[in-house]
mmCIF file of C-alpha atoms and ligand atoms in Angstrom:
data_model
loop_
_atom_site.group_PDB
_atom_site.id
_atom_site.type_symbol
_atom_site.label_atom_id
_atom_site.label_comp_id
_atom_site.label_asym_id
_atom_site.label_seq_id
_atom_site.Cartn_x
_atom_site.Cartn_y
_atom_site.Cartn_z
ATOM 1 C CA TYR A 1 -99.915 28.629 62.973
ATOM 2 C CA LEU A 2 -101.499 31.795 64.370
ATOM 3 C CA PRO A 3 -100.428 32.076 68.032
ATOM 4 C CA LEU A 4 -102.424 35.294 68.553
ATOM 5 C CA LYS A 5 -105.666 34.263 66.842
ATOM 6 C CA ASN A 6 -108.676 35.960 68.494
ATOM 7 C CA LYS A 7 -106.393 38.233 70.524
ATOM 8 C CA HIS A 8 -107.014 41.977 70.531
ATOM 9 C CA VAL A 9 -103.813 43.974 70.969
ATOM 10 C CA LEU A 10 -103.102 47.620 71.820
ATOM 11 C CA VAL A 11 -99.701 49.006 70.788
ATOM 12 C CA THR A 12 -98.362 52.459 71.705
ATOM 13 C CA ALA A 13 -95.744 54.251 69.580
ATOM 14 C CA ALA A 14 -96.686 52.041 66.640
ATOM 15 C CA GLY A 15 -95.937 54.628 63.964
ATOM 16 C CA GLN A 16 -92.296 53.690 63.448
ATOM 17 C CA GLY A 17 -89.440 51.534 64.694
ATOM 18 C CA ILE A 18 -90.066 48.613 67.049
ATOM 19 C CA GLY A 19 -93.706 49.544 67.736
ATOM 20 C CA ARG A 20 -94.581 49.576 64.032
ATOM 21 C CA ALA A 21 -92.790 46.289 63.329
ATOM 22 C CA SER A 22 -94.553 44.750 66.330
ATOM 23 C CA ALA A 23 -98.007 45.908 65.223
ATOM 24 C CA ILE A 24 -97.398 44.182 61.873
ATOM 25 C CA ALA A 25 -95.993 41.049 63.546
ATOM 26 C CA PHE A 26 -98.962 40.823 65.977
ATOM 27 C CA ALA A 27 -101.388 41.073 63.050
ATOM 28 C CA ARG A 28 -99.512 38.427 61.060
ATOM 29 C CA ALA A 29 -99.704 36.187 64.133
ATOM 30 C CA GLY A 30 -103.483 36.406 63.890
ATOM 31 C CA ALA A 31 -104.327 39.275 66.249
ATOM 32 C CA THR A 32 -106.500 42.297 65.636
ATOM 33 C CA VAL A 33 -104.338 45.291 66.427
ATOM 34 C CA VAL A 34 -105.086 48.858 67.462
ATOM 35 C CA ALA A 35 -101.896 50.682 66.503
ATOM 36 C CA THR A 36 -101.546 54.064 68.199
ATOM 37 C CA ASP A 37 -99.025 56.885 68.032
ATOM 38 C CA ILE A 38 -98.940 60.629 68.626
ATOM 39 C CA ASN A 39 -97.768 61.077 65.011
ATOM 40 C CA THR A 40 -100.587 60.535 62.529
ATOM 41 C CA GLU A 41 -98.278 60.737 59.496
ATOM 42 C CA ALA A 42 -96.221 57.849 60.830
ATOM 43 C CA LEU A 43 -99.396 55.902 61.632
ATOM 44 C CA ALA A 44 -100.604 56.369 58.062
ATOM 45 C CA THR A 45 -97.759 54.120 56.899
ATOM 46 C CA LEU A 46 -99.800 51.263 58.417
ATOM 47 C CA ASP A 47 -102.867 52.010 56.277
ATOM 48 C CA GLY A 48 -103.977 48.908 54.413
ATOM 49 C CA GLU A 49 -102.125 46.472 56.693
ATOM 50 C CA ALA A 50 -104.505 43.551 57.294
ATOM 51 C CA GLY A 51 -105.673 43.230 60.900
ATOM 52 C CA ILE A 52 -104.522 46.725 61.926
ATOM 53 C CA THR A 53 -106.588 49.798 62.704
ATOM 54 C CA THR A 54 -104.846 53.013 63.658
ATOM 55 C CA ARG A 55 -105.719 55.639 66.257
ATOM 56 C CA GLN A 56 -103.913 58.828 67.163
ATOM 57 C CA LEU A 57 -102.939 58.692 70.843
ATOM 58 C CA ASP A 58 -100.635 60.827 72.976
ATOM 59 C CA VAL A 59 -99.786 58.586 75.936
ATOM 60 C CA LEU A 60 -98.952 61.645 78.041
ATOM 61 C CA LYS A 61 -102.693 62.372 78.228
ATOM 62 C CA ASP A 62 -104.681 60.276 80.667
ATOM 63 C CA ASP A 63 -108.096 61.227 79.256
ATOM 64 C CA ALA A 64 -106.979 60.313 75.742
ATOM 65 C CA VAL A 65 -105.668 56.922 76.919
ATOM 66 C CA LYS A 66 -108.980 56.195 78.684
ATOM 67 C CA ALA A 67 -110.979 57.295 75.647
ATOM 68 C CA VAL A 68 -109.050 55.134 73.169
ATOM 69 C CA VAL A 69 -109.191 52.075 75.439
ATOM 70 C CA GLY A 70 -112.916 52.662 76.080
ATOM 71 C CA GLU A 71 -113.670 52.961 72.371
ATOM 72 C CA THR A 72 -111.419 50.218 71.004
ATOM 73 C CA GLY A 73 -110.992 47.739 73.901
ATOM 74 C CA PRO A 74 -111.200 45.423 75.739
ATOM 75 C CA PHE A 75 -107.695 44.152 75.047
ATOM 76 C CA ASP A 76 -106.008 40.796 75.606
ATOM 77 C CA VAL A 77 -102.526 42.237 75.065
ATOM 78 C CA LEU A 78 -100.991 45.648 75.722
ATOM 79 C CA PHE A 79 -97.590 46.534 74.287
ATOM 80 C CA ASN A 80 -96.277 49.729 75.872
ATOM 81 C CA CYS A 81 -93.612 50.780 73.387
ATOM 82 C CA ALA A 82 -93.487 54.590 73.686
ATOM 83 C CA GLY A 83 -90.206 55.956 75.007
ATOM 84 C CA VAL A 84 -87.630 58.684 74.610
ATOM 85 C CA VAL A 85 -83.818 58.752 74.895
ATOM 86 C CA HIS A 86 -82.019 61.697 76.481
ATOM 87 C CA GLY A 87 -78.215 61.812 76.351
ATOM 88 C CA GLY A 88 -76.030 63.038 79.190
ATOM 89 C CA THR A 89 -74.755 62.269 82.671
ATOM 90 C CA ILE A 90 -76.382 63.089 86.014
ATOM 91 C CA MET A 91 -74.557 66.442 85.896
ATOM 92 C CA ASP A 92 -75.596 67.313 82.336
ATOM 93 C CA MET A 93 -79.230 66.409 82.794
ATOM 94 C CA ALA A 94 -81.841 69.147 82.913
ATOM 95 C CA ASP A 95 -84.550 68.445 85.494
ATOM 96 C CA LYS A 96 -87.205 69.065 82.865
ATOM 97 C CA ASP A 97 -85.673 66.286 80.729
ATOM 98 C CA LEU A 98 -85.906 63.829 83.622
ATOM 99 C CA ASP A 99 -89.508 64.895 84.260
ATOM 100 C CA PHE A 100 -90.334 64.338 80.599
ATOM 101 C CA ALA A 101 -88.555 60.972 80.478
ATOM 102 C CA LEU A 102 -90.380 59.841 83.635
ATOM 103 C CA ASP A 103 -93.688 60.927 82.136
ATOM 104 C CA LEU A 104 -93.228 59.258 78.741
ATOM 105 C CA ASN A 105 -91.141 56.211 79.680
ATOM 106 C CA VAL A 106 -92.791 55.337 82.993
ATOM 107 C CA ARG A 107 -96.036 57.158 83.824
ATOM 108 C CA ALA A 108 -97.459 56.565 80.353
ATOM 109 C CA MET A 109 -97.202 52.814 81.019
ATOM 110 C CA ILE A 110 -99.015 53.265 84.320
ATOM 111 C CA ARG A 111 -101.796 55.169 82.483
ATOM 112 C CA THR A 112 -102.275 52.493 79.828
ATOM 113 C CA ILE A 113 -102.051 49.580 82.285
ATOM 114 C CA ARG A 114 -104.673 51.189 84.545
ATOM 115 C CA ALA A 115 -106.902 51.643 81.512
ATOM 116 C CA VAL A 116 -106.694 48.047 80.184
ATOM 117 C CA LEU A 117 -106.325 46.042 83.402
ATOM 118 C CA PRO A 118 -109.952 46.031 84.693
ATOM 119 C CA ALA A 119 -111.192 44.247 81.542
ATOM 120 C CA MET A 120 -108.240 41.829 81.617
ATOM 121 C CA LEU A 121 -109.047 40.987 85.247
ATOM 122 C CA GLU A 122 -112.706 40.480 84.412
ATOM 123 C CA LYS A 123 -111.658 37.998 81.733
ATOM 124 C CA GLY A 124 -109.009 36.416 83.972
ATOM 125 C CA ASP A 125 -106.441 36.690 81.198
ATOM 126 C CA GLY A 126 -104.083 39.327 79.855
ATOM 127 C CA SER A 127 -100.525 39.911 78.707
ATOM 128 C CA ILE A 128 -98.816 43.244 79.291
ATOM 129 C CA ILE A 129 -95.478 43.936 77.627
ATOM 130 C CA ASN A 130 -93.416 46.961 78.602
ATOM 131 C CA MET A 131 -90.506 48.312 76.568
ATOM 132 C CA ALA A 132 -87.436 48.696 78.767
ATOM 133 C CA SER A 133 -83.803 48.426 77.615
ATOM 134 C CA VAL A 134 -80.651 46.698 78.761
ATOM 135 C CA ALA A 135 -79.637 50.267 79.701
ATOM 136 C CA SER A 136 -81.575 50.019 82.974
ATOM 137 C CA SER A 137 -81.088 47.990 86.147
ATOM 138 C CA ILE A 138 -79.373 45.434 83.864
ATOM 139 C CA LYS A 139 -76.475 47.534 82.589
ATOM 140 C CA GLY A 140 -75.040 50.990 83.124
ATOM 141 C CA VAL A 141 -74.397 52.764 79.829
ATOM 142 C CA PRO A 142 -72.365 55.993 79.707
ATOM 143 C CA ASN A 143 -74.217 59.256 79.027
ATOM 144 C CA ARG A 144 -77.712 57.827 79.431
ATOM 145 C CA PHE A 145 -78.616 58.939 82.958
ATOM 146 C CA ALA A 146 -82.311 59.865 82.545
ATOM 147 C CA TYR A 147 -82.864 56.996 80.147
ATOM 148 C CA THR A 148 -81.284 54.380 82.404
ATOM 149 C CA VAL A 149 -83.174 55.636 85.473
ATOM 150 C CA THR A 150 -86.504 55.457 83.698
ATOM 151 C CA LYS A 151 -85.914 52.110 81.976
ATOM 152 C CA ALA A 152 -84.888 50.608 85.344
ATOM 153 C CA ALA A 153 -88.206 51.923 86.658
ATOM 154 C CA VAL A 154 -89.976 50.117 83.802
ATOM 155 C CA ILE A 155 -88.491 46.827 85.016
ATOM 156 C CA GLY A 156 -89.603 47.648 88.575
ATOM 157 C CA LEU A 157 -93.137 48.487 87.531
ATOM 158 C CA THR A 158 -93.243 45.335 85.400
ATOM 159 C CA LYS A 159 -92.279 43.125 88.335
ATOM 160 C CA SER A 160 -94.678 44.917 90.659
ATOM 161 C CA VAL A 161 -97.675 44.461 88.349
ATOM 162 C CA ALA A 162 -96.622 40.856 87.731
ATOM 163 C CA ALA A 163 -96.479 40.149 91.470
ATOM 164 C CA ASP A 164 -99.836 41.751 92.225
ATOM 165 C CA TYR A 165 -101.807 39.932 89.519
ATOM 166 C CA VAL A 166 -99.990 36.637 88.941
ATOM 167 C CA THR A 167 -102.820 34.620 90.511
ATOM 168 C CA GLN A 168 -105.464 36.391 88.412
ATOM 169 C CA GLY A 169 -104.346 35.411 84.922
ATOM 170 C CA ILE A 170 -102.340 38.551 84.194
ATOM 171 C CA ARG A 171 -98.770 38.334 82.878
ATOM 172 C CA CYS A 172 -96.532 41.381 82.758
ATOM 173 C CA ASN A 173 -93.077 41.236 81.175
ATOM 174 C CA ALA A 174 -90.456 43.664 79.892
ATOM 175 C CA ILE A 175 -88.388 43.626 76.705
ATOM 176 C CA CYS A 176 -84.829 44.873 77.037
ATOM 177 C CA PRO A 177 -83.209 45.506 73.644
ATOM 178 C CA GLY A 178 -79.647 46.440 72.890
ATOM 179 C CA THR A 179 -79.155 48.841 69.985
ATOM 180 C CA VAL A 180 -81.857 48.603 67.332
ATOM 181 C CA GLU A 181 -81.993 50.221 63.902
ATOM 182 C CA SER A 182 -84.884 52.700 64.114
ATOM 183 C CA PRO A 183 -85.767 56.211 62.921
ATOM 184 C CA SER A 184 -84.893 57.778 66.267
ATOM 185 C CA LEU A 185 -81.547 55.932 66.363
ATOM 186 C CA GLN A 186 -80.847 57.325 62.885
ATOM 187 C CA ASP A 187 -81.686 60.817 64.210
ATOM 188 C CA ARG A 188 -79.325 60.348 67.142
ATOM 189 C CA MET A 189 -76.507 59.136 64.895
ATOM 190 C CA ARG A 190 -76.981 62.136 62.571
ATOM 191 C CA ALA A 191 -77.144 64.523 65.547
ATOM 192 C CA GLN A 192 -73.654 63.472 66.626
ATOM 193 C CA GLY A 193 -72.157 65.194 63.576
ATOM 194 C CA ASP A 194 -70.021 62.383 62.171
ATOM 195 C CA TYR A 195 -72.710 59.853 61.191
ATOM 196 C CA ASP A 196 -70.286 57.078 60.165
ATOM 197 C CA ALA A 197 -68.287 57.346 63.388
ATOM 198 C CA ALA A 198 -71.474 57.383 65.480
ATOM 199 C CA ARG A 199 -72.793 54.321 63.660
ATOM 200 C CA ALA A 200 -69.489 52.484 64.061
ATOM 201 C CA ALA A 201 -69.513 53.223 67.804
ATOM 202 C CA PHE A 202 -73.058 51.877 68.208
ATOM 203 C CA ILE A 203 -72.132 48.723 66.277
ATOM 204 C CA ALA A 204 -68.897 48.294 68.248
ATOM 205 C CA ARG A 205 -70.797 47.892 71.521
ATOM 206 C CA GLN A 206 -72.815 44.985 70.082
ATOM 207 C CA PRO A 207 -70.709 41.783 70.257
ATOM 208 C CA MET A 208 -72.660 40.308 67.328
ATOM 209 C CA GLY A 209 -71.154 43.064 65.209
ATOM 210 C CA ARG A 210 -74.385 44.599 63.990
ATOM 211 C CA LEU A 211 -77.442 46.513 65.124
ATOM 212 C CA GLY A 212 -80.670 44.665 65.843
ATOM 213 C CA THR A 213 -83.695 45.071 63.596
ATOM 214 C CA PRO A 214 -87.173 46.138 64.744
ATOM 215 C CA GLU A 215 -88.477 42.864 63.292
ATOM 216 C CA GLU A 216 -86.206 40.831 65.589
ATOM 217 C CA ILE A 217 -87.636 42.644 68.623
ATOM 218 C CA ALA A 218 -91.163 42.249 67.223
ATOM 219 C CA ASP A 219 -90.715 38.463 67.105
ATOM 220 C CA LEU A 220 -89.961 38.479 70.835
ATOM 221 C CA ALA A 221 -93.015 40.681 71.481
ATOM 222 C CA VAL A 222 -95.205 38.150 69.636
ATOM 223 C CA TYR A 223 -93.712 35.333 71.698
ATOM 224 C CA ILE A 224 -94.305 37.129 75.001
ATOM 225 C CA ALA A 225 -97.828 38.181 73.984
ATOM 226 C CA GLY A 226 -98.775 34.527 73.597
ATOM 227 C CA ALA A 227 -96.594 33.054 76.348
ATOM 228 C CA THR A 228 -98.698 31.641 79.174
ATOM 229 C CA TYR A 229 -96.089 30.516 81.728
ATOM 230 C CA THR A 230 -93.860 33.551 82.209
ATOM 231 C CA SER A 231 -94.385 36.774 84.136
ATOM 232 C CA GLY A 232 -92.295 39.481 85.772
ATOM 233 C CA GLN A 233 -89.342 38.844 83.495
ATOM 234 C CA ALA A 234 -86.993 41.253 81.750
ATOM 235 C CA PHE A 235 -86.185 39.611 78.403
ATOM 236 C CA ALA A 236 -82.834 40.825 77.070
ATOM 237 C CA ILE A 237 -82.488 40.851 73.277
ATOM 238 C CA ASP A 238 -79.269 42.684 72.767
ATOM 239 C CA GLY A 239 -76.844 41.189 70.251
ATOM 240 C CA GLY A 240 -74.796 39.781 73.107
ATOM 241 C CA TRP A 241 -74.236 43.117 74.860
ATOM 242 C CA THR A 242 -74.925 41.644 78.311
ATOM 243 C CA ILE A 243 -73.287 38.255 77.845
HETATM 244 P P1 NAD Q 1 -88.567 55.496 67.661
HETATM 245 O O1 NAD Q 1 -87.948 56.171 68.843
HETATM 246 O O2 NAD Q 1 -87.946 55.702 66.340
HETATM 247 O O3 NAD Q 1 -90.102 55.922 67.571
HETATM 248 C C1 NAD Q 1 -90.799 56.280 68.715
HETATM 249 C C2 NAD Q 1 -92.264 56.498 68.387
HETATM 250 O O4 NAD Q 1 -92.890 56.991 69.572
HETATM 251 C C3 NAD Q 1 -92.512 57.534 67.309
HETATM 252 O O5 NAD Q 1 -93.382 57.008 66.316
HETATM 253 C C4 NAD Q 1 -93.189 58.680 68.069
HETATM 254 O O6 NAD Q 1 -94.137 59.425 67.303
HETATM 255 C C5 NAD Q 1 -93.846 57.944 69.220
HETATM 256 N N1 NAD Q 1 -94.161 58.815 70.350
HETATM 257 C C6 NAD Q 1 -93.380 59.777 70.882
HETATM 258 N N2 NAD Q 1 -94.030 60.418 71.853
HETATM 259 C C7 NAD Q 1 -95.245 59.832 71.957
HETATM 260 C C8 NAD Q 1 -96.374 60.055 72.783
HETATM 261 N N3 NAD Q 1 -96.383 61.041 73.710
HETATM 262 N N4 NAD Q 1 -97.464 59.279 72.626
HETATM 263 C C9 NAD Q 1 -97.468 58.301 71.696
HETATM 264 N N5 NAD Q 1 -96.437 58.042 70.873
HETATM 265 C C10 NAD Q 1 -95.337 58.810 71.009
HETATM 266 O O7 NAD Q 1 -88.740 53.932 67.951
HETATM 267 P P2 NAD Q 1 -87.713 52.881 68.590
HETATM 268 O O8 NAD Q 1 -86.288 53.374 68.527
HETATM 269 O O9 NAD Q 1 -88.057 51.586 67.979
HETATM 270 O O10 NAD Q 1 -88.075 52.882 70.141
HETATM 271 C C11 NAD Q 1 -89.276 52.308 70.626
HETATM 272 C C12 NAD Q 1 -89.073 51.928 72.075
HETATM 273 O O11 NAD Q 1 -87.993 51.004 72.169
HETATM 274 C C13 NAD Q 1 -88.727 53.085 73.014
HETATM 275 O O12 NAD Q 1 -89.368 52.888 74.264
HETATM 276 C C14 NAD Q 1 -87.231 52.951 73.167
HETATM 277 O O13 NAD Q 1 -86.744 53.505 74.369
HETATM 278 C C15 NAD Q 1 -87.079 51.452 73.150
HETATM 279 N N6 NAD Q 1 -85.721 51.001 72.818
HETATM 280 C C16 NAD Q 1 -85.162 51.328 71.620
HETATM 281 C C17 NAD Q 1 -83.870 50.903 71.338
HETATM 282 C C18 NAD Q 1 -83.190 51.271 70.055
HETATM 283 O O14 NAD Q 1 -81.969 51.059 69.951
HETATM 284 N N7 NAD Q 1 -83.906 51.754 69.035
HETATM 285 C C19 NAD Q 1 -83.159 50.164 72.282
HETATM 286 C C20 NAD Q 1 -83.763 49.825 73.486
HETATM 287 C C21 NAD Q 1 -85.065 50.257 73.746
#
């Protein structure tokens, strides 16, 4: 069963972590995938994967987004996965960090959606998936001020796009993971000094007693990409964190 047969999918931040696992899962579900990332070395790890072509793309650059979509589209599915985590409270946060988080976590999604939406509207069909987090309007998490602000904005922009285009065949949903094993999570655990203690603390906040895997999130992305009767939703996938 290939739920995404004949679907053409654009993924951002597909070089590692959830984006990479999703690009592979979309392709295995029958889609043709354009996997993009700012990091070409990371993208090269997808070389030879059936159904996937890779393109370097910095989602902070509007012209680059337009060029890649123009050259490799039109798309049936867009998965906006790029995002960055800053630690700290409202008092710790540097304004430049908030500006950067807003640009990468929120504005980048606006850039890619604006680039793919006209062709989706022409076709009368399209599925847009935005990577949020349960650390957002769903749940306050200590020391994640800029992150939580921007991921809440992702849910808002998701609902807004969903509301505007629901009668025109466009679905727009958000994925809200808990804590997922990924290269950047590894970096953050190492950066805390005591890796084992940091890892134990991340696991402790997940009631299922373990971190999620990128493949588990990718399965949800495949489901949403092909789902035809849901829009404007924030799908939590969080090891029971928000039970
Ligand atoms: P990651 O953070 O390990 O990798 C992020 C990828 O984004 C990298 O390949 C990087 O090169 C790419 N990237 C960075 N800047 C870019 C830019 N300007 N243009 C294009 N690509 C760029 O991956 P992850 O931890 O799986 O996170 C992916 C998404 O999932 C993020 O939006 C993150 O906020 C979200 N998320 C992650 C977790 C988690 O616990 N890992 C939890 C909830 C949400």
